Amino acid sequence: MIKVGIIGSTGYAGAELVRLIVGHPQAEIVWYGSHSYKGESYADIYQNMFEIVDAKCMGEDMDRLADAVDVIFTATPQGLCSSLVDEDVLNKVKVIDLSADFRIKDVETYEKWYGIEHKSPQFIDEAVYGLCEINREDIKGARLIANPGCYTTCSILSIYPLLKEGLIDPLSIIVDAKSGTSGAGRGSKVANLFCEVNENIKAYGVTTHRHTPEIEEQLSYAAGKSVILNFTPHLVPMQRGILVTAYANLLKEISYKEVKAAYDKYYKNEKFIRVLNEDVNPETRWVEGSNYVDINFKIDERTNRIVMMGALDNLVKGAAGQAVQNMNLVFGLDEDMGLEQVPMFP
Amino acid sequence: MIKVGIIGSTGYAGAELVRLIVGHPQAEIVWYGSHSYKGESYADIYQNMFEIVDAKCMGEDMDRLADAVDVIFTATPQGLCSSLVDEDVLNKVKVIDLSADFRIKDVETYEKWYGIEHKSPQFIDEAVYGLCEINREDIKGARLIANPGCYTTCSILSIYPLLKEGLIDPLSIIVDAKSGTSGAGRGSKVANLFCEVNENIKAYGVTTHRHTPEIEEQLSYAAGKSVILNFTPHLVPMQRGILVTAYANLLKEISYKEVKAAYDKYYKNEKFIRVLNEDVNPETRWVEGSNYVDINFKIDERTNRIVMMGALDNLVKGAAGQAVQNMNLVFGLDEDMGLEQVPMFP
Amino acid sequence: MIKVGIIGSTGYAGAELVRLIVGHPQAEIVWYGSHSYKGESYADIYQNMFEIVDAKCMGEDMDRLADAVDVIFTATPQGLCSSLVDEDVLNKVKVIDLSADFRIKDVETYEKWYGIEHKSPQFIDEAVYGLCEINREDIKGARLIANPGCYTTCSILSIYPLLKEGLIDPLSIIVDAKSGTSGAGRGSKVANLFCEVNENIKAYGVTTHRHTPEIEEQLSYAAGKSVILNFTPHLVPMQRGILVTAYANLLKEISYKEVKAAYDKYYKNEKFIRVLNEDVNPETRWVEGSNYVDINFKIDERTNRIVMMGALDNLVKGAAGQAVQNMNLVFGLDEDMGLEQVPMFP
Amino acid sequence: MIKVGIIGSTGYAGAELVRLIVGHPQAEIVWYGSHSYKGESYADIYQNMFEIVDAKCMGEDMDRLADAVDVIFTATPQGLCSSLVDEDVLNKVKVIDLSADFRIKDVETYEKWYGIEHKSPQFIDEAVYGLCEINREDIKGARLIANPGCYTTCSILSIYPLLKEGLIDPLSIIVDAKSGTSGAGRGSKVANLFCEVNENIKAYGVTTHRHTPEIEEQLSYAAGKSVILNFTPHLVPMQRGILVTAYANLLKEISYKEVKAAYDKYYKNEKFIRVLNEDVNPETRWVEGSNYVDINFKIDERTNRIVMMGALDNLVKGAAGQAVQNMNLVFGLDEDMGLEQVPMFP
């Protein structure tokens, strides 16, 4: 059994890690770290875990933790993981960081968009961007994995094949994204109260959202040239789910079949990526609770653009599920182990 | 592998059976019956099953079905199951009926509350009421199981120990129940449109809801005398979940500990019944997607009443989950096989 | 024009006062008091008021306020209003208190249920309980009005005629109430986050909710004898609305017509109380945004009980609307002035 | 008093017309037309109107109606209004059509996108497109007004000044729109059930939605050249509200102030259009229940694009409110008469 420690186990992403790993046949959680609830019973905070998890929340001492476990998940605010890891920790355990600390290769870009100083830039090069379907082989040997952001995973996977195949103009991309509210975290802010979120939709972080450079960097690798794009997130009155609607100019006249073939080339054998049938649009409800990403596209001959769409569960494939998928890869387990949840509807 | 046929697999309860059995290690669905979608691909109707279920919907010919499977689940409107079963069918397969056809022992009561004629009253006596925690032993040998209603399961389990132990007045019980909207089914009615249900709460079926006699009958067995009660269901703008708030007069002065002991006597070893810690109220969110029932109570010394509360997922413990639990019992499997889903939050 | 000051204008009830008074033909707000947002533009906090309200939030200095306005509404936490009023203030202005400070005549009961010391018990006797339909004449001459609670208004009005007419047992009443989330206020608590409230229903304050003694006191006046009851509030994932489902034992056999006559006796000429047609259950959606209370009942001959139901908008008839109704009465205006909003659906 | 007839008064847009006109000081409804509920009491269908509207639903005989009223609103499916109007009707009454029948000047475009034959193309030229802020003067003298679509109103008003001023590339526009579910109407379709819509977001009508040519036509008038664009609507789990996020390439380097000046040039004196303060994004909750459109924009220097955003209540400014605004213009009343509802929050 892989021994697991979670720093930040009482946030929504951390709690989803708990849900998934509790059902994982080859891993067990031995350390429920929590800054806010140290000393309290985990099941008192998340009553769904009553009679399932019998443990108290512990602190976030990474050195002690590194001796106790095989893998540490950090589901924490930006800057914490990079302030905790060091060579000693990385020699002892694998670290899978769900924050953005090691996602962006250019430290200046990181510091500019996040507005904080990076505390351990020496590990940025080594860190592997944990988008499993794209970087599978690199992940297997990594000590430190930068687990991708929720918006990022959905945006990249929706667009990747078309850039890779050179079918769309890399400077024409617009990503209009919509997210459920669990992505906003469990902090007690007025803006996230039920009465503020419910019966409302709004854009936020317009032109300035932090996932923008992460999407651009990864898509630039795919395109082989610089991608600069618009990314606009919106807050939707629902718990889980991200829907990406992305637009780009087609570089040539192209048929449905040809585009479909491009998607299939990269995703046909990917269990967790489902390219839907023609004219079936992705919807967040069809992936809820699961590690699937549903993807499809529509060519608009009138405007010579293509509309690319993707849907995933932000807490699963957009956070904890992908983190477990990364863990499986790192430890040589079946990639889908503990991730076979069928999407729950309604 | 147990071969499973589902009649009514495209309703919400039927679809939940599919979700659960797809993940069951000892059962597989070989017949997806559907009155409305016969001939269509199941995954076209429930896109969550895309690339998971590769089957077309079939008709509802129970004789053919009885030859093809080991167990038939009927997740259908009242009256259908009783019109389809016969001695021949029951000799070949087990039948687990999620409708009310065989729940009520007195055929006149059934016909009065449901307003339809019972088509096979000869099987009512034989049918076992499939409330697993109460009737476990009888279920094991049954051919025909009447799977309890969602409101009923929650109401009975919340109240049962106190009646069994003679602590409350059987004629004083008031059950005020609240249900998510999936309980209303997938029929296309104006009353169930998003804009009609959302931002609203209402009572319905006041003094006349069909689950009333079912609750009364089962609780009367527990009390050893006739229970007549008020049952008032309410529709809540959420997908899943039933919360029961029940009131009764205490027959004597009693302490928290004594009442807790009564609940523990019956439920301490029941995996799927969680009697919560003192002063923790059941909430539907903590059981969503799982087969758990959360139960607690509060004594009111001012009024000499007790408030009993229970929460479950109407599609799992209130329908499909309990049906699978019954299947496990009938076929001698571990009772919780395929039912180990951790409640999903948020 | 009546000059209005609001202490607590940036809470939900305060904001609803603003919405209503902005549309009131004979009143204008000259003081937007706010503890949290003093100095900020009101419309920056409530963007719905952009280009409608052009004012900055002010402090809560009641003495200065008393010189500036004709009436002060206090939409503030328990204990604040009673700490601010004095003879001098009450000689200058009318005070309509939306908190509980002056609702309960017995100061010991107040202090026990609210857990705080009452700062100006000398005004409790003078204060008039502002349930307009019951205490209309007393309200007209009052200096200090205790505006009723939201649960309380709905509970009392649903039950009042039957107690007044002696039709139900005053010791048999059970009130099971359900509320939208705006009733929980705009404080930034984890428990009120979207992801915590949505897709959930729970009871809270079971046997201990503070509105209990307020309901009991008022209903005792109606009954002419002591009423002790169970009151259980529930939190519903919706913005606005309270639904009360109340149960009581009938003291004699009685027909629909007789009970209907009892309701009509008290409510037939009340504009804001709508006794619905037979078998039409109150629903919160039908009163949203308006000052109406919808009421109906159902006799259960099987149990010899009656089920009484009421629905109102907790921010209007349950708070700000009733406060404006009280203001109208106090200042001799038409009682429905500024309160003619048609319920908004969907 | 203006005598009003409504054909289609029991749909959501029709019901909103009722809500608004009931509160209108110079208009009264004398004909509640309804195809589905003819003969039934209006308040039985919309219980919010209990004791407010005392009328039965009538049929849809436009000739009789034309003799009884001064203005007819048609809130009906596509094709109905054009099949009912004739010279005789238009000589007697004003017709304000909330369907798309007279919105598109090119009948072939209409027939292609709507898939139906136009029954009275002879009136298309005469019909005035009732976007009040743009076509105010033409509306005043019209007999037949084509009331704009909900998506259309929001899209056009968000983009109009920048095209008019030649600041953006007319062939670069992408409109990503999000709508509440009341826009889908009150028909009983499975796709609009609570459990299908709630906890979900999806795109629909991708590249093919019928509002596309309407937006393009009106924006082409503004640009003075052909506008072809992408329009993608999404369904959001909320009752009311449309949010438009539109993207376009800037034709030159431009400052915030310059763009703001362009919006102010057209909207500064428009009561119902609120251009928000810098960096404040429109949100649907801030306009709910009102006739306001909230608009703002954000320049992205990195991509040389501008993000334009607009929010309105689809049933008010997107349907019934604008229809009343048109009526006011046609009958020489104050344009905002009966439309002074303050947005309701929460």
CSV table of C-alpha atoms in Angstrom, one decimal, chain D residues 20-335:
chain,number,residue,atom,x,y,z
D,20,LEU,CA,-45.5,44.5,-15.7
D,21,ILE,CA,-48.8,45.7,-17.1
D,22,VAL,CA,-50.7,45.0,-13.9
D,23,GLY,CA,-48.4,47.6,-12.3
D,24,HIS,CA,-48.6,50.0,-15.2
D,25,PRO,CA,-50.5,53.2,-14.4
D,26,GLN,CA,-51.8,53.8,-17.9
D,27,ALA,CA,-52.5,50.4,-19.3
D,28,GLU,CA,-54.8,47.5,-18.4
D,29,ILE,CA,-55.1,44.0,-19.7
D,30,VAL,CA,-58.5,43.1,-21.0
D,31,TRP,CA,-57.7,40.0,-22.9
D,32,TYR,CA,-55.6,37.1,-21.6
D,33,GLY,CA,-55.1,34.9,-24.6
D,34,SER,CA,-53.9,31.4,-24.2
D,35,HIS,CA,-53.8,28.5,-26.6
D,36,SER,CA,-53.2,25.9,-23.8
D,37,TYR,CA,-55.4,27.1,-21.0
D,38,LYS,CA,-58.4,28.7,-22.8
D,39,GLY,CA,-61.4,28.9,-20.4
D,40,GLU,CA,-59.3,28.5,-17.2
D,41,SER,CA,-58.8,31.1,-14.6
D,42,TYR,CA,-55.5,32.9,-15.2
D,43,ALA,CA,-54.7,32.9,-11.5
D,44,ASP,CA,-55.1,29.1,-11.4
D,45,ILE,CA,-52.2,28.8,-13.8
D,46,TYR,CA,-50.1,31.6,-12.3
D,47,GLN,CA,-50.9,31.5,-8.6
D,48,ASN,CA,-48.8,34.6,-8.0
D,49,MET,CA,-51.7,36.4,-9.6
D,50,PHE,CA,-54.3,35.1,-7.1
D,51,GLU,CA,-56.5,38.0,-5.9
D,52,ILE,CA,-54.6,40.2,-8.4
D,53,VAL,CA,-55.9,39.1,-11.8
D,54,ASP,CA,-59.5,38.0,-11.9
D,55,ALA,CA,-59.9,36.9,-15.5
D,56,LYS,CA,-60.3,33.7,-17.5
D,57,CYS,CA,-58.0,32.8,-20.4
D,58,MET,CA,-59.4,33.5,-23.8
D,59,GLY,CA,-58.7,32.3,-27.3
D,60,GLU,CA,-56.5,33.8,-29.9
D,61,ASP,CA,-59.0,35.3,-32.4
D,62,MET,CA,-57.1,38.3,-33.5
D,63,ASP,CA,-60.0,39.9,-35.3
D,64,ARG,CA,-62.2,40.0,-32.2
D,65,LEU,CA,-59.2,41.0,-30.2
D,66,ALA,CA,-58.5,43.9,-32.6
D,67,ASP,CA,-61.9,45.4,-31.8
D,68,ALA,CA,-61.5,45.0,-28.1
D,69,VAL,CA,-58.1,46.5,-27.5
D,70,ASP,CA,-55.6,49.3,-28.4
D,71,VAL,CA,-52.5,47.1,-28.6
D,72,ILE,CA,-51.9,43.5,-29.0
D,73,PHE,CA,-48.8,41.7,-27.7
D,74,THR,CA,-48.0,38.4,-29.3
D,75,ALA,CA,-45.8,36.3,-27.1
D,76,THR,CA,-46.1,33.2,-29.2
D,77,PRO,CA,-44.1,30.6,-31.2
D,78,GLN,CA,-42.5,31.7,-34.5
D,79,GLY,CA,-44.9,31.9,-37.3
D,80,LEU,CA,-48.1,32.6,-35.4
D,81,CYS,CA,-48.1,36.4,-35.4
D,82,SER,CA,-47.4,36.6,-39.1
D,83,SER,CA,-50.2,34.2,-39.8
D,84,LEU,CA,-52.7,36.4,-37.8
D,85,VAL,CA,-51.9,40.0,-38.8
D,86,ASP,CA,-53.5,41.6,-41.8
D,87,GLU,CA,-54.2,45.1,-43.0
D,88,ASP,CA,-57.5,45.2,-41.2
D,89,VAL,CA,-55.9,44.3,-37.8
D,90,LEU,CA,-53.1,46.8,-38.3
D,91,ASN,CA,-55.6,49.6,-39.1
D,92,LYS,CA,-57.3,49.0,-35.8
D,93,VAL,CA,-54.6,48.3,-33.3
D,94,LYS,CA,-50.9,48.4,-32.7
D,95,VAL,CA,-49.2,45.0,-32.7
D,96,ILE,CA,-46.0,44.4,-30.7
D,97,ASP,CA,-44.7,41.0,-31.7
D,98,LEU,CA,-42.4,39.3,-29.3
D,99,SER,CA,-41.6,36.5,-31.7
D,100,ALA,CA,-39.1,36.7,-34.5
D,101,ASP,CA,-41.6,37.0,-37.4
D,102,PHE,CA,-40.8,40.6,-38.3
D,103,ARG,CA,-37.3,41.0,-37.0
D,104,ILE,CA,-35.4,40.0,-40.1
D,105,LYS,CA,-35.8,42.1,-43.2
D,106,ASP,CA,-34.7,39.5,-45.6
D,107,VAL,CA,-37.5,36.9,-45.9
D,108,GLU,CA,-35.2,34.3,-47.3
D,109,THR,CA,-32.8,34.6,-44.3
D,110,TYR,CA,-35.8,34.2,-42.0
D,111,GLU,CA,-37.2,31.2,-43.8
D,112,LYS,CA,-33.8,29.5,-43.9
D,113,TRP,CA,-32.9,30.0,-40.2
D,114,TYR,CA,-36.4,29.3,-38.9
D,115,GLY,CA,-37.3,26.6,-41.3
D,116,ILE,CA,-40.8,27.9,-41.9
D,117,GLU,CA,-42.6,29.8,-44.6
D,118,HIS,CA,-43.3,33.5,-43.8
D,119,LYS,CA,-47.1,34.0,-43.9
D,120,SER,CA,-47.2,37.8,-44.4
D,121,PRO,CA,-44.0,39.1,-45.9
D,122,GLN,CA,-45.8,42.2,-47.1
D,123,PHE,CA,-45.5,43.6,-43.6
D,124,ILE,CA,-41.8,43.0,-43.1
D,125,ASP,CA,-40.7,46.3,-44.6
D,126,GLU,CA,-43.1,48.3,-42.5
D,127,ALA,CA,-42.3,46.6,-39.2
D,128,VAL,CA,-40.0,48.5,-37.0
D,129,TYR,CA,-37.3,46.7,-35.1
D,130,GLY,CA,-38.1,47.7,-31.5
D,131,LEU,CA,-34.7,48.2,-30.0
D,132,CYS,CA,-35.8,51.3,-28.2
D,133,GLU,CA,-32.5,53.0,-27.6
D,134,ILE,CA,-31.5,52.6,-31.3
D,135,ASN,CA,-34.7,53.0,-33.2
D,136,ARG,CA,-36.7,55.3,-30.8
D,137,GLU,CA,-38.0,57.7,-33.4
D,138,ASP,CA,-39.1,55.1,-35.8
D,139,ILE,CA,-40.9,53.2,-33.1
D,140,LYS,CA,-43.1,56.1,-32.2
D,141,GLY,CA,-45.0,56.0,-35.5
D,142,ALA,CA,-45.1,52.3,-36.0
D,143,ARG,CA,-48.2,50.1,-36.4
D,144,LEU,CA,-46.2,46.9,-36.2
D,145,ILE,CA,-43.2,46.4,-33.9
D,146,ALA,CA,-40.8,43.5,-34.0
D,147,ASN,CA,-39.7,43.2,-30.4
D,148,PRO,CA,-36.0,42.1,-30.4
D,149,GLY,CA,-34.9,38.7,-29.0
D,150,CYS,CA,-33.3,38.4,-25.6
D,151,TYR,CA,-29.9,37.3,-26.7
D,152,THR,CA,-30.1,39.8,-29.5
D,153,THR,CA,-30.8,42.8,-27.3
D,154,CYS,CA,-27.9,42.0,-25.0
D,155,SER,CA,-25.5,41.3,-27.8
D,156,ILE,CA,-26.3,44.3,-29.9
D,157,LEU,CA,-26.3,46.8,-27.1
D,158,SER,CA,-23.0,45.5,-25.8
D,159,ILE,CA,-21.2,45.9,-29.2
D,160,TYR,CA,-23.1,48.7,-31.0
D,161,PRO,CA,-21.1,51.8,-30.0
D,162,LEU,CA,-17.8,50.2,-31.0
D,163,LEU,CA,-19.0,49.2,-34.4
D,164,LYS,CA,-20.7,52.6,-34.9
D,165,GLU,CA,-17.5,54.3,-34.1
D,166,GLY,CA,-15.4,52.0,-36.2
D,167,LEU,CA,-13.2,50.8,-33.4
D,168,ILE,CA,-13.4,47.1,-33.9
D,169,ASP,CA,-13.1,44.7,-36.9
D,170,PRO,CA,-16.6,43.7,-37.9
D,171,LEU,CA,-15.5,40.3,-39.1
D,172,SER,CA,-13.7,39.4,-35.9
D,173,ILE,CA,-16.6,39.4,-33.5
D,174,ILE,CA,-17.3,36.4,-31.3
D,175,VAL,CA,-20.4,36.4,-29.0
D,176,ASP,CA,-20.4,33.9,-26.2
D,177,ALA,CA,-23.7,34.1,-24.5
D,178,LYS,CA,-25.2,32.5,-21.3
D,179,SER,CA,-28.9,32.4,-20.5
D,180,GLY,CA,-31.1,31.4,-17.6
D,181,THR,CA,-33.6,28.7,-18.3
D,182,SER,CA,-36.8,30.8,-18.5
D,183,GLY,CA,-35.6,31.6,-22.0
D,184,ALA,CA,-36.4,28.0,-22.9
D,185,GLY,CA,-40.1,28.6,-22.3
D,186,ARG,CA,-42.7,26.7,-20.4
D,187,GLY,CA,-43.1,23.7,-22.7
D,188,SER,CA,-42.9,20.3,-21.0
D,189,LYS,CA,-39.7,19.0,-22.5
D,190,VAL,CA,-37.4,16.5,-20.8
D,191,ALA,CA,-34.4,18.7,-21.6
D,192,ASN,CA,-35.8,21.5,-19.4
D,193,LEU,CA,-36.7,19.4,-16.4
D,194,PHE,CA,-35.1,20.6,-13.1
D,195,CYS,CA,-32.8,17.5,-12.9
D,196,GLU,CA,-31.6,18.0,-16.4
D,197,VAL,CA,-30.8,21.7,-16.2
D,198,ASN,CA,-29.6,22.0,-12.6
D,199,GLU,CA,-25.9,21.4,-11.9
D,200,ASN,CA,-25.1,21.6,-15.5
D,201,ILE,CA,-23.8,24.0,-18.2
D,202,LYS,CA,-23.9,23.3,-21.9
D,203,ALA,CA,-23.6,25.1,-25.2
D,204,TYR,CA,-26.5,24.6,-27.7
D,205,GLY,CA,-27.3,25.6,-31.2
D,206,VAL,CA,-23.5,26.0,-31.8
D,207,THR,CA,-23.1,27.9,-35.1
D,208,THR,CA,-26.8,27.5,-35.9
D,209,HIS,CA,-28.8,29.5,-33.3
D,210,ARG,CA,-31.6,31.6,-34.9
D,211,HIS,CA,-30.6,34.8,-33.2
D,212,THR,CA,-27.4,34.9,-35.2
D,213,PRO,CA,-28.8,36.5,-38.4
D,214,GLU,CA,-30.8,39.0,-36.3
D,215,ILE,CA,-27.6,40.1,-34.4
D,216,GLU,CA,-25.7,40.3,-37.6
D,217,GLU,CA,-28.3,42.3,-39.4
D,218,GLN,CA,-28.6,44.9,-36.7
D,219,LEU,CA,-24.9,45.2,-36.2
D,220,SER,CA,-24.3,45.5,-39.9
D,221,TYR,CA,-26.5,48.6,-39.9
D,222,ALA,CA,-24.3,50.0,-37.1
D,223,ALA,CA,-21.1,49.1,-38.9
D,224,GLY,CA,-22.2,50.3,-42.3
D,225,LYS,CA,-20.9,47.1,-43.6
D,226,SER,CA,-21.5,43.4,-43.4
D,227,VAL,CA,-21.0,41.8,-40.0
D,228,ILE,CA,-20.6,38.0,-39.8
D,229,LEU,CA,-19.9,36.6,-36.4
D,230,ASN,CA,-19.9,33.5,-34.2
D,231,PHE,CA,-22.8,33.3,-31.7
D,232,THR,CA,-22.8,30.5,-29.1
D,233,PRO,CA,-25.6,30.4,-26.5
D,234,HIS,CA,-25.2,28.4,-23.3
D,235,LEU,CA,-27.9,27.2,-20.8
D,236,VAL,CA,-27.2,28.2,-17.2
D,237,PRO,CA,-29.0,26.7,-14.1
D,238,MET,CA,-30.8,29.9,-13.1
D,239,GLN,CA,-34.2,31.3,-13.7
D,240,ARG,CA,-33.5,34.7,-15.4
D,241,GLY,CA,-30.7,36.6,-16.9
D,242,ILE,CA,-28.5,36.7,-20.0
D,243,LEU,CA,-24.8,37.5,-19.9
D,244,VAL,CA,-23.0,38.2,-23.1
D,245,THR,CA,-19.2,38.0,-23.3
D,246,ALA,CA,-18.2,39.3,-26.7
D,247,TYR,CA,-14.7,39.5,-28.2
D,248,ALA,CA,-13.4,41.6,-31.1
D,249,ASN,CA,-10.1,42.8,-32.6
D,250,LEU,CA,-9.4,46.4,-32.0
D,251,LEU,CA,-8.6,48.4,-35.2
D,252,LYS,CA,-6.2,50.7,-33.5
D,253,GLU,CA,-4.4,51.2,-30.2
D,254,ILE,CA,-7.0,52.8,-27.9
D,255,SER,CA,-7.3,53.8,-24.2
D,256,TYR,CA,-9.9,53.0,-21.6
D,257,LYS,CA,-11.1,56.5,-21.7
D,258,GLU,CA,-11.6,56.6,-25.5
D,259,VAL,CA,-13.7,53.4,-25.4
D,260,LYS,CA,-15.6,54.7,-22.5
D,261,ALA,CA,-16.3,57.8,-24.4
D,262,ALA,CA,-17.7,55.8,-27.3
D,263,TYR,CA,-20.1,54.0,-25.0
D,264,ASP,CA,-21.1,57.2,-23.2
D,265,LYS,CA,-21.8,58.9,-26.6
D,266,TYR,CA,-24.7,56.6,-27.2
D,267,TYR,CA,-25.8,55.5,-23.7
D,268,LYS,CA,-25.1,58.4,-21.3
D,269,ASN,CA,-28.6,59.6,-21.4
D,270,GLU,CA,-30.2,56.2,-21.7
D,271,LYS,CA,-32.0,55.4,-18.4
D,272,PHE,CA,-32.1,51.6,-19.0
D,273,ILE,CA,-28.5,51.2,-20.1
D,274,ARG,CA,-25.9,51.4,-17.4
D,275,VAL,CA,-22.3,51.5,-18.4
D,276,LEU,CA,-20.6,50.4,-15.2
D,277,ASN,CA,-17.5,51.8,-13.6
D,278,GLU,CA,-14.1,50.7,-14.7
D,279,ASP,CA,-13.3,47.0,-13.9
D,280,VAL,CA,-16.8,46.3,-12.6
D,281,ASN,CA,-18.1,43.3,-14.6
D,282,PRO,CA,-21.8,43.0,-15.4
D,283,GLU,CA,-23.6,40.3,-13.5
D,284,THR,CA,-27.1,39.1,-14.1
D,285,ARG,CA,-28.1,39.3,-10.5
D,286,TRP,CA,-27.8,43.1,-10.5
D,287,VAL,CA,-30.5,43.5,-13.1
D,288,GLU,CA,-33.0,40.8,-12.2
D,289,GLY,CA,-36.6,41.8,-12.4
D,290,SER,CA,-35.7,45.2,-14.0
D,291,ASN,CA,-35.4,46.7,-17.4
D,292,TYR,CA,-31.8,47.6,-17.1
D,293,VAL,CA,-28.9,46.4,-19.3
D,294,ASP,CA,-25.5,46.6,-17.6
D,295,ILE,CA,-22.6,47.0,-19.9
D,296,ASN,CA,-18.8,47.2,-19.6
D,297,PHE,CA,-15.7,46.3,-21.4
D,298,LYS,CA,-12.0,45.4,-20.9
D,299,ILE,CA,-9.2,46.1,-23.3
D,300,ASP,CA,-6.6,43.3,-23.6
D,301,GLU,CA,-3.3,44.9,-24.8
D,302,ARG,CA,-1.6,41.5,-25.0
D,303,THR,CA,-4.0,40.3,-27.7
D,304,ASN,CA,-5.1,43.6,-29.0
D,305,ARG,CA,-8.7,42.5,-28.4
D,306,ILE,CA,-11.5,44.0,-26.5
D,307,VAL,CA,-13.9,42.0,-24.3
D,308,MET,CA,-17.4,43.5,-24.2
D,309,MET,CA,-19.9,42.3,-21.6
D,310,GLY,CA,-23.6,42.9,-21.1
D,311,ALA,CA,-26.2,41.6,-18.7
D,312,LEU,CA,-30.0,41.9,-18.7
D,313,ASP,CA,-33.1,40.1,-17.5
D,314,ASN,CA,-34.2,38.0,-20.5
D,315,LEU,CA,-37.9,38.3,-19.5
D,316,VAL,CA,-37.7,42.1,-19.0
D,317,LYS,CA,-35.4,44.0,-21.2
D,318,GLY,CA,-35.0,40.9,-23.2
D,319,ALA,CA,-38.8,40.5,-23.8
D,320,ALA,CA,-41.7,41.9,-21.8
D,321,GLY,CA,-40.0,45.0,-20.5
D,322,GLN,CA,-38.8,46.1,-23.8
D,323,ALA,CA,-42.2,45.4,-25.2
D,324,VAL,CA,-43.8,47.7,-22.7
D,325,GLN,CA,-41.1,50.3,-23.4
D,326,ASN,CA,-42.1,50.1,-27.1
D,327,MET,CA,-45.8,50.4,-26.1
D,328,ASN,CA,-44.9,53.6,-24.1
D,329,LEU,CA,-43.1,55.0,-27.1
D,330,VAL,CA,-46.0,54.2,-29.5
D,331,PHE,CA,-48.6,55.7,-27.2
D,332,GLY,CA,-46.6,58.8,-26.3
D,333,LEU,CA,-46.2,57.9,-22.7
D,334,ASP,CA,-43.0,58.4,-20.6
D,335,GLU,CA,-40.7,55.8,-21.9
